[in-house]
CSV table of C-alpha atoms in Angstrom, one decimal:
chain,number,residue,atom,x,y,z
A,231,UNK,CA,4.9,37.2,-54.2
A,232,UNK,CA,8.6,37.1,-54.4
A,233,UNK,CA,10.7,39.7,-52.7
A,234,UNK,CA,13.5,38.9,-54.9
A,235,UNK,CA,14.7,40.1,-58.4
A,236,UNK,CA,14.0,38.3,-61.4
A,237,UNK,CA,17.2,38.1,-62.4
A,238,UNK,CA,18.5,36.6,-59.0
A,239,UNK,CA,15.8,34.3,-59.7
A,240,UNK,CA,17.0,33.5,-62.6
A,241,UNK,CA,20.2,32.6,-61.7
A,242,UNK,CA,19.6,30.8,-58.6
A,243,UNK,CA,22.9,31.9,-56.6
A,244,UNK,CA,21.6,33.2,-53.7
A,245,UNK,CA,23.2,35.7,-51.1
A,246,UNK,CA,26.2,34.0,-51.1
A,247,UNK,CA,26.6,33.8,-55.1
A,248,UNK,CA,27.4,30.7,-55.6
A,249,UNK,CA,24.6,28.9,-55.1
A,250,UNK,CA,24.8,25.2,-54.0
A,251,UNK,CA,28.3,24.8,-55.9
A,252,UNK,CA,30.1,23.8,-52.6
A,253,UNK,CA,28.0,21.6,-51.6
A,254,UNK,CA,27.2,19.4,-54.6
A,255,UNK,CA,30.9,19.3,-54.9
A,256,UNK,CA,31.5,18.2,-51.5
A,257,UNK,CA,28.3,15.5,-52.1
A,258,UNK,CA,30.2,14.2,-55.4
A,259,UNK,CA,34.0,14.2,-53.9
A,260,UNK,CA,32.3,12.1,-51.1
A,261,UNK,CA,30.3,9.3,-53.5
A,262,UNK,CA,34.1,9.2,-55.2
A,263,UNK,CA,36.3,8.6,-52.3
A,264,UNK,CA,34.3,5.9,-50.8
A,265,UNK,CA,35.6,3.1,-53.0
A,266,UNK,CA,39.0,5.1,-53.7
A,267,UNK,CA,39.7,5.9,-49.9
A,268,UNK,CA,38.6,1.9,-49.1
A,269,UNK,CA,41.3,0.9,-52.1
A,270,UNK,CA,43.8,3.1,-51.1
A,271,UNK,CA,43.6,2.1,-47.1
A,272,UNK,CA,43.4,-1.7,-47.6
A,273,UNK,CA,45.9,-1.4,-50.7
A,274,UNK,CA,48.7,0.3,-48.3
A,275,UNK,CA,48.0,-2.3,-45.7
A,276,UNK,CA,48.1,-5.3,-48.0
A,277,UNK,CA,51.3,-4.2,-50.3
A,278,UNK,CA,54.2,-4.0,-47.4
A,279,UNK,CA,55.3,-0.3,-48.8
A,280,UNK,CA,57.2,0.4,-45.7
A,281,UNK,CA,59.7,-1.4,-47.6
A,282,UNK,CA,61.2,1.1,-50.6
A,283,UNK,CA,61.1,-1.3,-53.7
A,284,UNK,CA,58.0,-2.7,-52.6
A,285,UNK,CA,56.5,1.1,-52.4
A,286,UNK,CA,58.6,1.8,-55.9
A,287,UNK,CA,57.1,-1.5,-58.1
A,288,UNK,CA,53.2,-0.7,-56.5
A,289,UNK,CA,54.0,3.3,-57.9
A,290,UNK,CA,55.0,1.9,-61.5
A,291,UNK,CA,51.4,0.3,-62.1
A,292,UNK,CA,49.8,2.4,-64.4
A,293,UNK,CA,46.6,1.6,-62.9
A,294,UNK,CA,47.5,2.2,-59.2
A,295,UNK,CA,49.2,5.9,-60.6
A,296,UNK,CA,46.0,6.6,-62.0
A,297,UNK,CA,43.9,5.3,-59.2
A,298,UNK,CA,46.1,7.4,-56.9
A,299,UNK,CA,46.5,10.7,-58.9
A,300,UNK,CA,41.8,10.2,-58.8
A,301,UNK,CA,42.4,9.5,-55.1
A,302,UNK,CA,44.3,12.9,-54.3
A,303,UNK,CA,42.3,15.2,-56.5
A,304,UNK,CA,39.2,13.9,-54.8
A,305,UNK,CA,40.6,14.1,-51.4
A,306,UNK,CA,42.3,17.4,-51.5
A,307,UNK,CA,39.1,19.2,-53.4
A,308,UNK,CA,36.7,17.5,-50.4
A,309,UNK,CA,39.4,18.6,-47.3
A,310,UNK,CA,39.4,22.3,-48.6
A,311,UNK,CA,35.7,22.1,-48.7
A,312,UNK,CA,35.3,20.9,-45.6
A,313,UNK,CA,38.0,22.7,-43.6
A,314,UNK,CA,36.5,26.2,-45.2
A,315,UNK,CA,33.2,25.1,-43.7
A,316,UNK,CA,34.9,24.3,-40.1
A,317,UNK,CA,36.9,28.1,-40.0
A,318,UNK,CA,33.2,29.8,-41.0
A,319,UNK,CA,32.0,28.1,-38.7
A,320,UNK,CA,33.9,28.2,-35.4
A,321,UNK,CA,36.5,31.8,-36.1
A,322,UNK,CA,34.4,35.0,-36.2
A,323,UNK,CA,37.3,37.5,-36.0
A,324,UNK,CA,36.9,37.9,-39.8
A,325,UNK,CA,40.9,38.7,-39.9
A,326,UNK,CA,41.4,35.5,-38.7
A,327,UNK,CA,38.7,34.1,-40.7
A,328,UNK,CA,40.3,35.4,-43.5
A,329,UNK,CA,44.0,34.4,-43.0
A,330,UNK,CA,42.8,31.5,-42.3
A,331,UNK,CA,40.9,30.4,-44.9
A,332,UNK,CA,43.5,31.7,-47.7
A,333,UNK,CA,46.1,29.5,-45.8
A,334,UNK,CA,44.0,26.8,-45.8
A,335,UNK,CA,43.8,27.0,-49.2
A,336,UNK,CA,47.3,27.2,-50.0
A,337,UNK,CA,48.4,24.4,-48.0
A,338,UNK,CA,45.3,21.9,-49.9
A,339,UNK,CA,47.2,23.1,-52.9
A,340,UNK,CA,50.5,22.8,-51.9
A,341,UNK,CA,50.1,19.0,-50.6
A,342,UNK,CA,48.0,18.3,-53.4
A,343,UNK,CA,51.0,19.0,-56.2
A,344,UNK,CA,53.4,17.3,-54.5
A,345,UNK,CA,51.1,14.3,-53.7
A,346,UNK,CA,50.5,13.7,-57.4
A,347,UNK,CA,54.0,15.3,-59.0
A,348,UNK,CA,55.6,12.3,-56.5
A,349,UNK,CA,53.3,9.6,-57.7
A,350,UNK,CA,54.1,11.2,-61.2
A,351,UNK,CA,57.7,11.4,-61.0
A,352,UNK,CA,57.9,7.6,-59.9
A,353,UNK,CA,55.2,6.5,-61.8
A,354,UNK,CA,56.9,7.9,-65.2
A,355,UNK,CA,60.5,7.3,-63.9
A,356,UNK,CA,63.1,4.4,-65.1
A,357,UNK,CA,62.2,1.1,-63.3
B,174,UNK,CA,11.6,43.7,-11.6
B,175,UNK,CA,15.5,43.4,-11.9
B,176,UNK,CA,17.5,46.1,-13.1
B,177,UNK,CA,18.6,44.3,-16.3
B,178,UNK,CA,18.3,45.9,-19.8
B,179,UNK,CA,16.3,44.1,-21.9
B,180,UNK,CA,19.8,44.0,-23.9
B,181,UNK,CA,21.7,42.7,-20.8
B,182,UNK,CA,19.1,40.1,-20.5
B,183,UNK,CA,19.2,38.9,-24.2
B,184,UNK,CA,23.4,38.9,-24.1
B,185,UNK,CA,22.9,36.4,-21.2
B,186,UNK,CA,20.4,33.9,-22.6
B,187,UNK,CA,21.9,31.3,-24.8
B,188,UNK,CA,20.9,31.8,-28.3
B,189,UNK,CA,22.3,28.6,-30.6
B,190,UNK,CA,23.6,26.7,-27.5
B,191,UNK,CA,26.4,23.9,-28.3
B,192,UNK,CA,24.8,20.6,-29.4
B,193,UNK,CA,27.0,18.7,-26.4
B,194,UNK,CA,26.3,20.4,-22.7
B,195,UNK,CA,23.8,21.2,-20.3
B,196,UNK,CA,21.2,22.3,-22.7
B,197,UNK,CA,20.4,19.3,-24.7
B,198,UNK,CA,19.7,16.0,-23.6
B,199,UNK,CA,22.3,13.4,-24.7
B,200,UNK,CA,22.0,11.9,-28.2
B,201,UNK,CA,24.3,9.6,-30.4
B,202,UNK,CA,23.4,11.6,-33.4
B,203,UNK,CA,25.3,15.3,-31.8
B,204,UNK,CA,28.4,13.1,-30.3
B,205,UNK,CA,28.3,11.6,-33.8
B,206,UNK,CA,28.2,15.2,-35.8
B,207,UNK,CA,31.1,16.7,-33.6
B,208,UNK,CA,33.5,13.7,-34.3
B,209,UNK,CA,32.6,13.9,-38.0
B,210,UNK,CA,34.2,17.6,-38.1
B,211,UNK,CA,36.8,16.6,-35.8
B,212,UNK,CA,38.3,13.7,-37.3
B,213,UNK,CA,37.9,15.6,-40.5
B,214,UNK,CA,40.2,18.4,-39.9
B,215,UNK,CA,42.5,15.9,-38.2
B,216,UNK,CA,42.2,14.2,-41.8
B,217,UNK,CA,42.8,17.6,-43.6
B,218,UNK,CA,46.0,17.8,-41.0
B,219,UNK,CA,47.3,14.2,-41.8
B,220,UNK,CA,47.2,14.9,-45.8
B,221,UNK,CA,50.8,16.6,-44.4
B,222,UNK,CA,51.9,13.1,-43.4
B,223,UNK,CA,50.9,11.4,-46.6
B,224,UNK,CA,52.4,14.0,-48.9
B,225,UNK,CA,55.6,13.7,-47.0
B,226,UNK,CA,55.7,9.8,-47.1
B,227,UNK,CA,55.0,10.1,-51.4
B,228,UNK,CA,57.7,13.2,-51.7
B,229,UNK,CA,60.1,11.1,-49.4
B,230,UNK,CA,59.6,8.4,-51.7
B,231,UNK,CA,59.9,10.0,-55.3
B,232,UNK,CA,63.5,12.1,-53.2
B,233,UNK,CA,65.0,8.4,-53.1
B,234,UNK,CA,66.1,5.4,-51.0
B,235,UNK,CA,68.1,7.3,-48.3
B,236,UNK,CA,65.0,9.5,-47.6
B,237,UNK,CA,62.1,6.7,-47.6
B,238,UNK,CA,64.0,4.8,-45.2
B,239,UNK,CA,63.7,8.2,-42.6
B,240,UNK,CA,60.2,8.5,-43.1
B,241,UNK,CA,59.5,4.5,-43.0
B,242,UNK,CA,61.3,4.8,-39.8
B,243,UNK,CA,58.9,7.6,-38.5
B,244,UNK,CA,56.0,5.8,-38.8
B,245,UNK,CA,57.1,2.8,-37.5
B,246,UNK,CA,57.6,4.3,-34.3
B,247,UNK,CA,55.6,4.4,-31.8
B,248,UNK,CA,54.5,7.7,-32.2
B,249,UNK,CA,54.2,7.1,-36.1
B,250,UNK,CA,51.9,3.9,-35.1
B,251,UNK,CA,49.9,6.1,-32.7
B,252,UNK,CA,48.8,8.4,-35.2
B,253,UNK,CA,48.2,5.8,-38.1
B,254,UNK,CA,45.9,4.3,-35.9
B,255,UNK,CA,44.0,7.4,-35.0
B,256,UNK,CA,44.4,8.4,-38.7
B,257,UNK,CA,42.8,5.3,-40.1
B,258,UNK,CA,40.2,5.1,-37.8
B,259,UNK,CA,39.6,8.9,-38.6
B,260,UNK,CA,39.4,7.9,-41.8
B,261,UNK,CA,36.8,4.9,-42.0
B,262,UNK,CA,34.8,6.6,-39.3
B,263,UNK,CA,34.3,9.7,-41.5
B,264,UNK,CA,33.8,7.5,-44.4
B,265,UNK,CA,31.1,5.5,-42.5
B,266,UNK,CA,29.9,8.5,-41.0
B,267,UNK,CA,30.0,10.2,-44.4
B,268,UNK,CA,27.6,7.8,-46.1
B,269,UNK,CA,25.0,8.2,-43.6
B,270,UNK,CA,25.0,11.7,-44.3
B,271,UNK,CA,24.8,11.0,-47.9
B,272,UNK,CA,21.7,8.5,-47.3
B,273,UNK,CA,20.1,11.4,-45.3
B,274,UNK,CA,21.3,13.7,-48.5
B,275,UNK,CA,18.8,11.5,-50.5
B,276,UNK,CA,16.0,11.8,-48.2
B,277,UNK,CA,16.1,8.6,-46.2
B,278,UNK,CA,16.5,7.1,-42.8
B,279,UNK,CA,15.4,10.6,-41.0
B,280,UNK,CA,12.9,8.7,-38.1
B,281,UNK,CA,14.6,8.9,-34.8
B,282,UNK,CA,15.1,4.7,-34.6
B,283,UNK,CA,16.9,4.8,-38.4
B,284,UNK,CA,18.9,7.5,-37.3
B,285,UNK,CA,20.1,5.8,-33.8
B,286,UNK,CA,20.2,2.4,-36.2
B,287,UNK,CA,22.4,4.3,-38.4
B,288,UNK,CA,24.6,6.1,-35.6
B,289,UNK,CA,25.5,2.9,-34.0
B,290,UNK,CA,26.0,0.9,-37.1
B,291,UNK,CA,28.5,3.7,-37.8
B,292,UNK,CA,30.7,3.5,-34.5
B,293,UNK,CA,31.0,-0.3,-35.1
B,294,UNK,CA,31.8,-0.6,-38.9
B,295,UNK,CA,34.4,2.2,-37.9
B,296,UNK,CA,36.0,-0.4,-35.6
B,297,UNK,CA,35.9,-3.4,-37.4
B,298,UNK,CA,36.9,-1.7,-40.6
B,299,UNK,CA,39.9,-0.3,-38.8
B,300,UNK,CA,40.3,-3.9,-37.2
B,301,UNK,CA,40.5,-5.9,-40.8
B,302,UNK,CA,42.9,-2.9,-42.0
B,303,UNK,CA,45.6,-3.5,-39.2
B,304,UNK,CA,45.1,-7.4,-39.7
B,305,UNK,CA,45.7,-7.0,-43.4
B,306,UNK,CA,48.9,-5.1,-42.8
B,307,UNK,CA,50.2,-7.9,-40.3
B,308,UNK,CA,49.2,-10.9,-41.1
């Protein structure tokens, strides 16, 4: 016999009400930045970008722009995941927990539209 | 019989003691799960540094040049290296915890196999990515 309502049942959410949402997504961000973080780190290294038209001609490939843009979205969804798990974990002032989690947030977004909008604005830009 | 509370007594015994410490015995597997968080939020903190180097970048020449000169110092080359070490060893790490995700490699000599296999792919990935960007 089941303590619990039908209805939560039903929908499958649990306590927390939003069932396992965070964590498939932090499973599937993962399976996606393997290859994409493996490209991107050996991709940097190989392409001498430290020098600016170097950095400027590997931008204006259409398929490195998209590769990229896939790259941040993946990587900046998984690090807000995974740095929201950290502060429940480890803060239990829930002020702090709270700040700190909503700033956490806003910074993930933050970098993450300027990552793309940069890769963007050269990608699209006069070459 | 001491004069503790039964209260006193439970606020002094360790409930959920920390994995690393004089409670447990040593393992790979909890030295491995502590550096998987930490390199992760130093991860989550370096997304800073690579959203400065692609804004500095799409700002122009003048700009790129400052950054470029950043990380080429030796401070700059310091925390690339920690970076993409970070990086492959949470990656590495990462893909054991996705094989466990699936159900597999839980006996004790899989998981050792596993957390070892880990800490040297981390190195010699790290290895080939700085011999790719010098030689």
């Amino acid at each position: 016999m089941s303590l619990r309502s039908p209805l939560s049942q039903a929908r499958g959410l649990g306590s927390a009400k939003d069932g396992v949402g965070h964590w498939w997504a932090q499973r599937l961000t993962a399976l996606a930045l393997v290859p994409l973080s493996l490209w991107f780190v050996f991709s940097v290294a190989h392409y001498r970008v430290a020098d600016y038209g170097t950095m400027l001609a590997w931008l204006h490939n259409p398929y490195v722009a998209v590769a990229l843009v896939l790259y941040f979205i993946a990587l900046f969804y998984h690090s807000a995941l995974g740095v929201q798990v950290v502060v429940e974990d480890y803060v239990a002032n829930e002020a702090a927990k709270l700040t700190l989690l909503v700033l956490a947030k806003f910074f993930h977004f933050a970098l993450a539209a300027a990552s793309v909008f940069a890769v963007l604005k050269i990608a699209f830009g006069a070459y | 019989m001491s004069a503790k509370s039964s209260a006193e007594r439970a606020a002094a015994r360790p409930l959920s003691p920390f994995m690393l410490g004089q409670y447990y015995r040593f393992q790979i597997s909890s030295l491995l799960s502590i550096t998987h968080r930490i390199t992760g939020v130093g991860l989550a903190l370096g997304t800073l540094f690579l959203a400065a180097w692609l804004m500095s970048a799409a700002t122009g020449p003048a700009a790129y040049q400052r950054f470029a000169a950043c990380a080429r110092s030796p401070i700059g080359l310091i925390l690339l290296l920690g970076w993409s070490w970070s990086l492959l060893y949470h990656l590495c790490n990462g893909v054991r915890h996705l094989v466990w995700d699936a159900g597999y490699a839980f006996e004790k000599k899989n998981v050792d196999a596993g957390g070892w296999a880990v800490v040297i792919g981390s190195v010699v990935l790290t290895a080939a990515v700085w011999l790719t960007a010098y030689i």
